Amino acid sequence: NGGAAFGGPDQFYADWTPRLGLQWNHSLCPRANIAVGYEGIYHFVDQDANYIFFPMNSNDRVDNILFVNLTTAICGRFVAQPFYRFKYTRFTDVVGGREDYVHSFGVGLYAFITRQFSVRAFINYERRDSSSGFISDYEKLDFGGGANVTVRF
């Protein structure tokens, strides 16, 4: 996109995203903490019309996110972190308007084997409802795991 507002001649998509976030943390007991918060994000998008069907800047949008996380030490080196997240997105330049509502909830389980090594597992359910007839609503279930290695020097 030779005329891209954010980049050079080979760029077909750019997204500049200023954000504002607020978070409140509270200790429920010595082994549990709750975090409640809000995040507001505006996406200024510049995209090349040759690569997409929709009009220029149809991806400009405002995200409003509310979340609740509970972090609790189950025993010794094991931590559980259930969460809920609600995201409301309003696309500002879409013809006819578009609003998406996304609900996500799940849990992460963490085992801190040593100071340098930990493993994790997670499960997450998500549902999106869109006001646009061109965008499919969906439900998805994700699960997985991983390992972390920390090197300090």
PDB file of C-alpha atoms in Angstrom:
ATOM      1  CA  ASN A   1       0.000   0.000   0.000  1.00  0.00           C
ATOM      2  CA  GLY A   2       2.115   2.882  -1.254  1.00  0.00           C
ATOM      3  CA  GLY A   3      -0.147   5.425   0.421  1.00  0.00           C
ATOM      4  CA  ALA A   4      -0.364   3.737   3.805  1.00  0.00           C
ATOM      5  CA  ALA A   5      -0.661   6.209   6.658  1.00  0.00           C
ATOM      6  CA  PHE A   6       1.453   4.111   9.029  1.00  0.00           C
ATOM      7  CA  GLY A   7       3.986   2.319   6.866  1.00  0.00           C
ATOM      8  CA  GLY A   8       5.915   1.743   3.682  1.00  0.00           C
ATOM      9  CA  PRO A   9       5.188   0.476   0.192  1.00  0.00           C
ATOM     10  CA  ASP A  10       4.694  -3.216   1.100  1.00  0.00           C
ATOM     11  CA  GLN A  11       2.324  -2.675   4.008  1.00  0.00           C
ATOM     12  CA  PHE A  12      -1.296  -3.767   3.535  1.00  0.00           C
ATOM     13  CA  TYR A  13      -2.538  -3.448   7.147  1.00  0.00           C
ATOM     14  CA  ALA A  14      -1.595  -1.265  10.119  1.00  0.00           C
ATOM     15  CA  ASP A  15      -3.221  -0.932  13.535  1.00  0.00           C
ATOM     16  CA  TRP A  16      -2.377   1.778  16.079  1.00  0.00           C
ATOM     17  CA  THR A  17      -4.008   1.023  19.443  1.00  0.00           C
ATOM     18  CA  PRO A  18      -3.937   3.479  22.339  1.00  0.00           C
ATOM     19  CA  ARG A  19      -5.395   1.927  25.487  1.00  0.00           C
ATOM     20  CA  LEU A  20      -6.528   2.829  28.969  1.00  0.00           C
ATOM     21  CA  GLY A  21      -6.778   0.295  31.763  1.00  0.00           C
ATOM     22  CA  LEU A  22      -7.870   0.253  35.385  1.00  0.00           C
ATOM     23  CA  GLN A  23      -7.441  -2.650  37.781  1.00  0.00           C
ATOM     24  CA  TRP A  24      -8.394  -3.237  41.408  1.00  0.00           C
ATOM     25  CA  ASN A  25      -6.647  -6.004  43.362  1.00  0.00           C
ATOM     26  CA  HIS A  26      -7.732  -7.324  46.719  1.00  0.00           C
ATOM     27  CA  SER A  27      -6.336 -10.071  48.912  1.00  0.00           C
ATOM     28  CA  LEU A  28      -9.160 -12.376  50.001  1.00  0.00           C
ATOM     29  CA  CYS A  29      -6.907 -14.354  52.326  1.00  0.00           C
ATOM     30  CA  PRO A  30      -3.173 -15.121  52.507  1.00  0.00           C
ATOM     31  CA  ARG A  31      -3.528 -17.645  49.636  1.00  0.00           C
ATOM     32  CA  ALA A  32      -6.048 -15.905  47.320  1.00  0.00           C
ATOM     33  CA  ASN A  33      -6.213 -12.639  45.405  1.00  0.00           C
ATOM     34  CA  ILE A  34      -8.960 -11.205  43.207  1.00  0.00           C
ATOM     35  CA  ALA A  35      -8.413  -8.741  40.363  1.00  0.00           C
ATOM     36  CA  VAL A  36     -11.252  -6.801  38.744  1.00  0.00           C
ATOM     37  CA  GLY A  37     -10.612  -4.453  35.882  1.00  0.00           C
ATOM     38  CA  TYR A  38     -11.531  -2.532  32.774  1.00  0.00           C
ATOM     39  CA  GLU A  39      -9.582  -1.942  29.589  1.00  0.00           C
ATOM     40  CA  GLY A  40     -10.597   0.456  26.820  1.00  0.00           C
ATOM     41  CA  ILE A  41      -8.840   0.205  23.460  1.00  0.00           C
ATOM     42  CA  TYR A  42      -9.302   2.171  20.235  1.00  0.00           C
ATOM     43  CA  HIS A  43      -7.980   0.603  17.026  1.00  0.00           C
ATOM     44  CA  PHE A  44      -7.027   3.101  14.311  1.00  0.00           C
ATOM     45  CA  VAL A  45      -6.703   0.869  11.244  1.00  0.00           C
ATOM     46  CA  ASP A  46      -5.199   1.597   7.850  1.00  0.00           C
ATOM     47  CA  GLN A  47      -5.641  -1.168   5.283  1.00  0.00           C
ATOM     48  CA  ASP A  48      -5.171  -1.598   1.564  1.00  0.00           C
ATOM     49  CA  ALA A  49      -8.528  -1.949  -0.240  1.00  0.00           C
ATOM     50  CA  ASN A  50      -6.878  -4.298  -2.778  1.00  0.00           C
ATOM     51  CA  TYR A  51      -6.576  -6.992  -0.081  1.00  0.00           C
ATOM     52  CA  ILE A  52     -10.060  -6.857   1.429  1.00  0.00           C
ATOM     53  CA  PHE A  53     -13.683  -6.696   0.375  1.00  0.00           C
ATOM     54  CA  PHE A  54     -14.839  -4.145   2.955  1.00  0.00           C
ATOM     55  CA  PRO A  55     -14.370  -0.355   2.651  1.00  0.00           C
ATOM     56  CA  MET A  56     -11.220   1.322   3.924  1.00  0.00           C
ATOM     57  CA  ASN A  57     -10.902   1.535   7.710  1.00  0.00           C
ATOM     58  CA  SER A  58     -13.866  -0.774   8.287  1.00  0.00           C
ATOM     59  CA  ASN A  59     -11.817  -2.306  11.117  1.00  0.00           C
ATOM     60  CA  ASP A  60     -11.611   0.936  13.145  1.00  0.00           C
ATOM     61  CA  ARG A  61     -13.151  -0.088  16.427  1.00  0.00           C
ATOM     62  CA  VAL A  62     -13.513   0.469  20.154  1.00  0.00           C
ATOM     63  CA  ASP A  63     -13.034  -2.447  22.572  1.00  0.00           C
ATOM     64  CA  ASN A  64     -14.448  -2.238  26.090  1.00  0.00           C
ATOM     65  CA  ILE A  65     -13.287  -5.136  28.270  1.00  0.00           C
ATOM     66  CA  LEU A  66     -14.336  -6.071  31.803  1.00  0.00           C
ATOM     67  CA  PHE A  67     -12.591  -8.907  33.625  1.00  0.00           C
ATOM     68  CA  VAL A  68     -12.428 -10.774  36.920  1.00  0.00           C
ATOM     69  CA  ASN A  69      -9.523 -13.084  37.845  1.00  0.00           C
ATOM     70  CA  LEU A  70      -9.102 -15.124  40.989  1.00  0.00           C
ATOM     71  CA  THR A  71      -5.592 -16.358  41.783  1.00  0.00           C
ATOM     72  CA  THR A  72      -5.309 -18.912  44.532  1.00  0.00           C
ATOM     73  CA  ALA A  73      -2.487 -21.079  45.834  1.00  0.00           C
ATOM     74  CA  ILE A  74      -3.943 -24.575  46.113  1.00  0.00           C
ATOM     75  CA  CYS A  75      -1.005 -26.008  48.007  1.00  0.00           C
ATOM     76  CA  GLY A  76       2.742 -25.428  48.057  1.00  0.00           C
ATOM     77  CA  ARG A  77       3.757 -24.881  44.446  1.00  0.00           C
ATOM     78  CA  PHE A  78       0.354 -25.220  42.724  1.00  0.00           C
ATOM     79  CA  VAL A  79      -1.761 -22.239  41.658  1.00  0.00           C
ATOM     80  CA  ALA A  80      -5.219 -22.076  40.064  1.00  0.00           C
ATOM     81  CA  GLN A  81      -6.479 -19.024  38.203  1.00  0.00           C
ATOM     82  CA  PRO A  82     -10.139 -19.033  37.113  1.00  0.00           C
ATOM     83  CA  PHE A  83     -11.311 -15.996  35.126  1.00  0.00           C
ATOM     84  CA  TYR A  84     -14.229 -14.333  33.348  1.00  0.00           C
ATOM     85  CA  ARG A  85     -13.867 -11.701  30.605  1.00  0.00           C
ATOM     86  CA  PHE A  86     -16.541  -9.702  28.758  1.00  0.00           C
ATOM     87  CA  LYS A  87     -15.594  -7.763  25.632  1.00  0.00           C
ATOM     88  CA  TYR A  88     -17.894  -5.344  23.797  1.00  0.00           C
ATOM     89  CA  THR A  89     -16.583  -4.179  20.426  1.00  0.00           C
ATOM     90  CA  ARG A  90     -18.145  -1.431  18.314  1.00  0.00           C
ATOM     91  CA  PHE A  91     -16.859  -1.060  14.761  1.00  0.00           C
ATOM     92  CA  THR A  92     -17.013   2.659  14.029  1.00  0.00           C
ATOM     93  CA  ASP A  93     -16.935   2.770  10.208  1.00  0.00           C
ATOM     94  CA  VAL A  94     -18.818  -0.344   9.150  1.00  0.00           C
ATOM     95  CA  VAL A  95     -21.796   0.367   6.910  1.00  0.00           C
ATOM     96  CA  GLY A  96     -24.927  -0.344   8.929  1.00  0.00           C
ATOM     97  CA  GLY A  97     -22.916  -0.618  12.155  1.00  0.00           C
ATOM     98  CA  ARG A  98     -21.542  -3.679  13.883  1.00  0.00           C
ATOM     99  CA  GLU A  99     -21.307  -4.676  17.528  1.00  0.00           C
ATOM    100  CA  ASP A 100     -19.716  -7.842  18.890  1.00  0.00           C
ATOM    101  CA  TYR A 101     -20.191  -9.326  22.356  1.00  0.00           C
ATOM    102  CA  VAL A 102     -17.629 -11.888  23.532  1.00  0.00           C
ATOM    103  CA  HIS A 103     -17.863 -13.868  26.779  1.00  0.00           C
ATOM    104  CA  SER A 104     -14.778 -15.867  27.839  1.00  0.00           C
ATOM    105  CA  PHE A 105     -14.231 -17.940  30.929  1.00  0.00           C
ATOM    106  CA  GLY A 106     -11.837 -20.626  31.948  1.00  0.00           C
ATOM    107  CA  VAL A 107      -9.126 -21.696  34.328  1.00  0.00           C
ATOM    108  CA  GLY A 108      -5.340 -21.971  34.280  1.00  0.00           C
ATOM    109  CA  LEU A 109      -3.455 -24.422  36.485  1.00  0.00           C
ATOM    110  CA  TYR A 110       0.215 -23.804  37.239  1.00  0.00           C
ATOM    111  CA  ALA A 111       2.815 -26.014  38.909  1.00  0.00           C
ATOM    112  CA  PHE A 112       6.058 -24.316  39.941  1.00  0.00           C
ATOM    113  CA  ILE A 113       8.464 -27.255  40.067  1.00  0.00           C
ATOM    114  CA  THR A 114      11.582 -25.179  40.781  1.00  0.00           C
ATOM    115  CA  ARG A 115      12.406 -21.448  40.587  1.00  0.00           C
ATOM    116  CA  GLN A 116      13.551 -22.048  37.013  1.00  0.00           C
ATOM    117  CA  PHE A 117      10.936 -24.525  35.731  1.00  0.00           C
ATOM    118  CA  SER A 118       7.131 -24.566  35.729  1.00  0.00           C
ATOM    119  CA  VAL A 119       4.342 -26.255  33.798  1.00  0.00           C
ATOM    120  CA  ARG A 120       0.820 -25.079  33.062  1.00  0.00           C
ATOM    121  CA  ALA A 121      -2.496 -26.313  31.699  1.00  0.00           C
ATOM    122  CA  PHE A 122      -5.558 -24.308  30.707  1.00  0.00           C
ATOM    123  CA  ILE A 123      -9.107 -24.621  29.451  1.00  0.00           C
ATOM    124  CA  ASN A 124     -11.077 -21.717  27.979  1.00  0.00           C
ATOM    125  CA  TYR A 125     -14.627 -21.411  26.616  1.00  0.00           C
ATOM    126  CA  GLU A 126     -15.571 -18.431  24.442  1.00  0.00           C
ATOM    127  CA  ARG A 127     -18.792 -17.278  22.786  1.00  0.00           C
ATOM    128  CA  ARG A 128     -19.156 -14.378  20.336  1.00  0.00           C
ATOM    129  CA  ASP A 129     -22.447 -12.833  19.219  1.00  0.00           C
ATOM    130  CA  SER A 130     -22.322 -10.245  16.428  1.00  0.00           C
ATOM    131  CA  SER A 131     -25.001  -7.807  15.310  1.00  0.00           C
ATOM    132  CA  SER A 132     -23.841  -8.215  11.692  1.00  0.00           C
ATOM    133  CA  GLY A 133     -25.496 -10.791   9.483  1.00  0.00           C
ATOM    134  CA  PHE A 134     -22.213 -11.114   7.550  1.00  0.00           C
ATOM    135  CA  ILE A 135     -20.187 -12.173  10.605  1.00  0.00           C
ATOM    136  CA  SER A 136     -20.757 -15.613  12.092  1.00  0.00           C
ATOM    137  CA  ASP A 137     -21.455 -16.044  15.769  1.00  0.00           C
ATOM    138  CA  TYR A 138     -19.310 -18.755  17.313  1.00  0.00           C
ATOM    139  CA  GLU A 139     -18.561 -20.867  20.338  1.00  0.00           C
ATOM    140  CA  LYS A 140     -15.161 -22.417  20.936  1.00  0.00           C
ATOM    141  CA  LEU A 141     -13.406 -24.483  23.524  1.00  0.00           C
ATOM    142  CA  ASP A 142      -9.620 -24.287  23.808  1.00  0.00           C
ATOM    143  CA  PHE A 143      -7.338 -26.306  26.034  1.00  0.00           C
ATOM    144  CA  GLY A 144      -3.641 -26.848  26.200  1.00  0.00           C
ATOM    145  CA  GLY A 145      -0.518 -26.659  28.241  1.00  0.00           C
ATOM    146  CA  GLY A 146       3.088 -25.715  28.239  1.00  0.00           C
ATOM    147  CA  ALA A 147       6.353 -25.482  30.090  1.00  0.00           C
ATOM    148  CA  ASN A 148       8.346 -22.414  31.147  1.00  0.00           C
ATOM    149  CA  VAL A 149      12.050 -22.197  31.726  1.00  0.00           C
ATOM    150  CA  THR A 150      13.437 -19.100  33.443  1.00  0.00           C
ATOM    151  CA  VAL A 151      17.114 -18.227  33.189  1.00  0.00           C
ATOM    152  CA  ARG A 152      18.450 -15.516  35.505  1.00  0.00           C
ATOM    153  CA  PHE A 153      21.828 -13.881  35.105  1.00  0.00           C
TER     154      PHE A 153
END
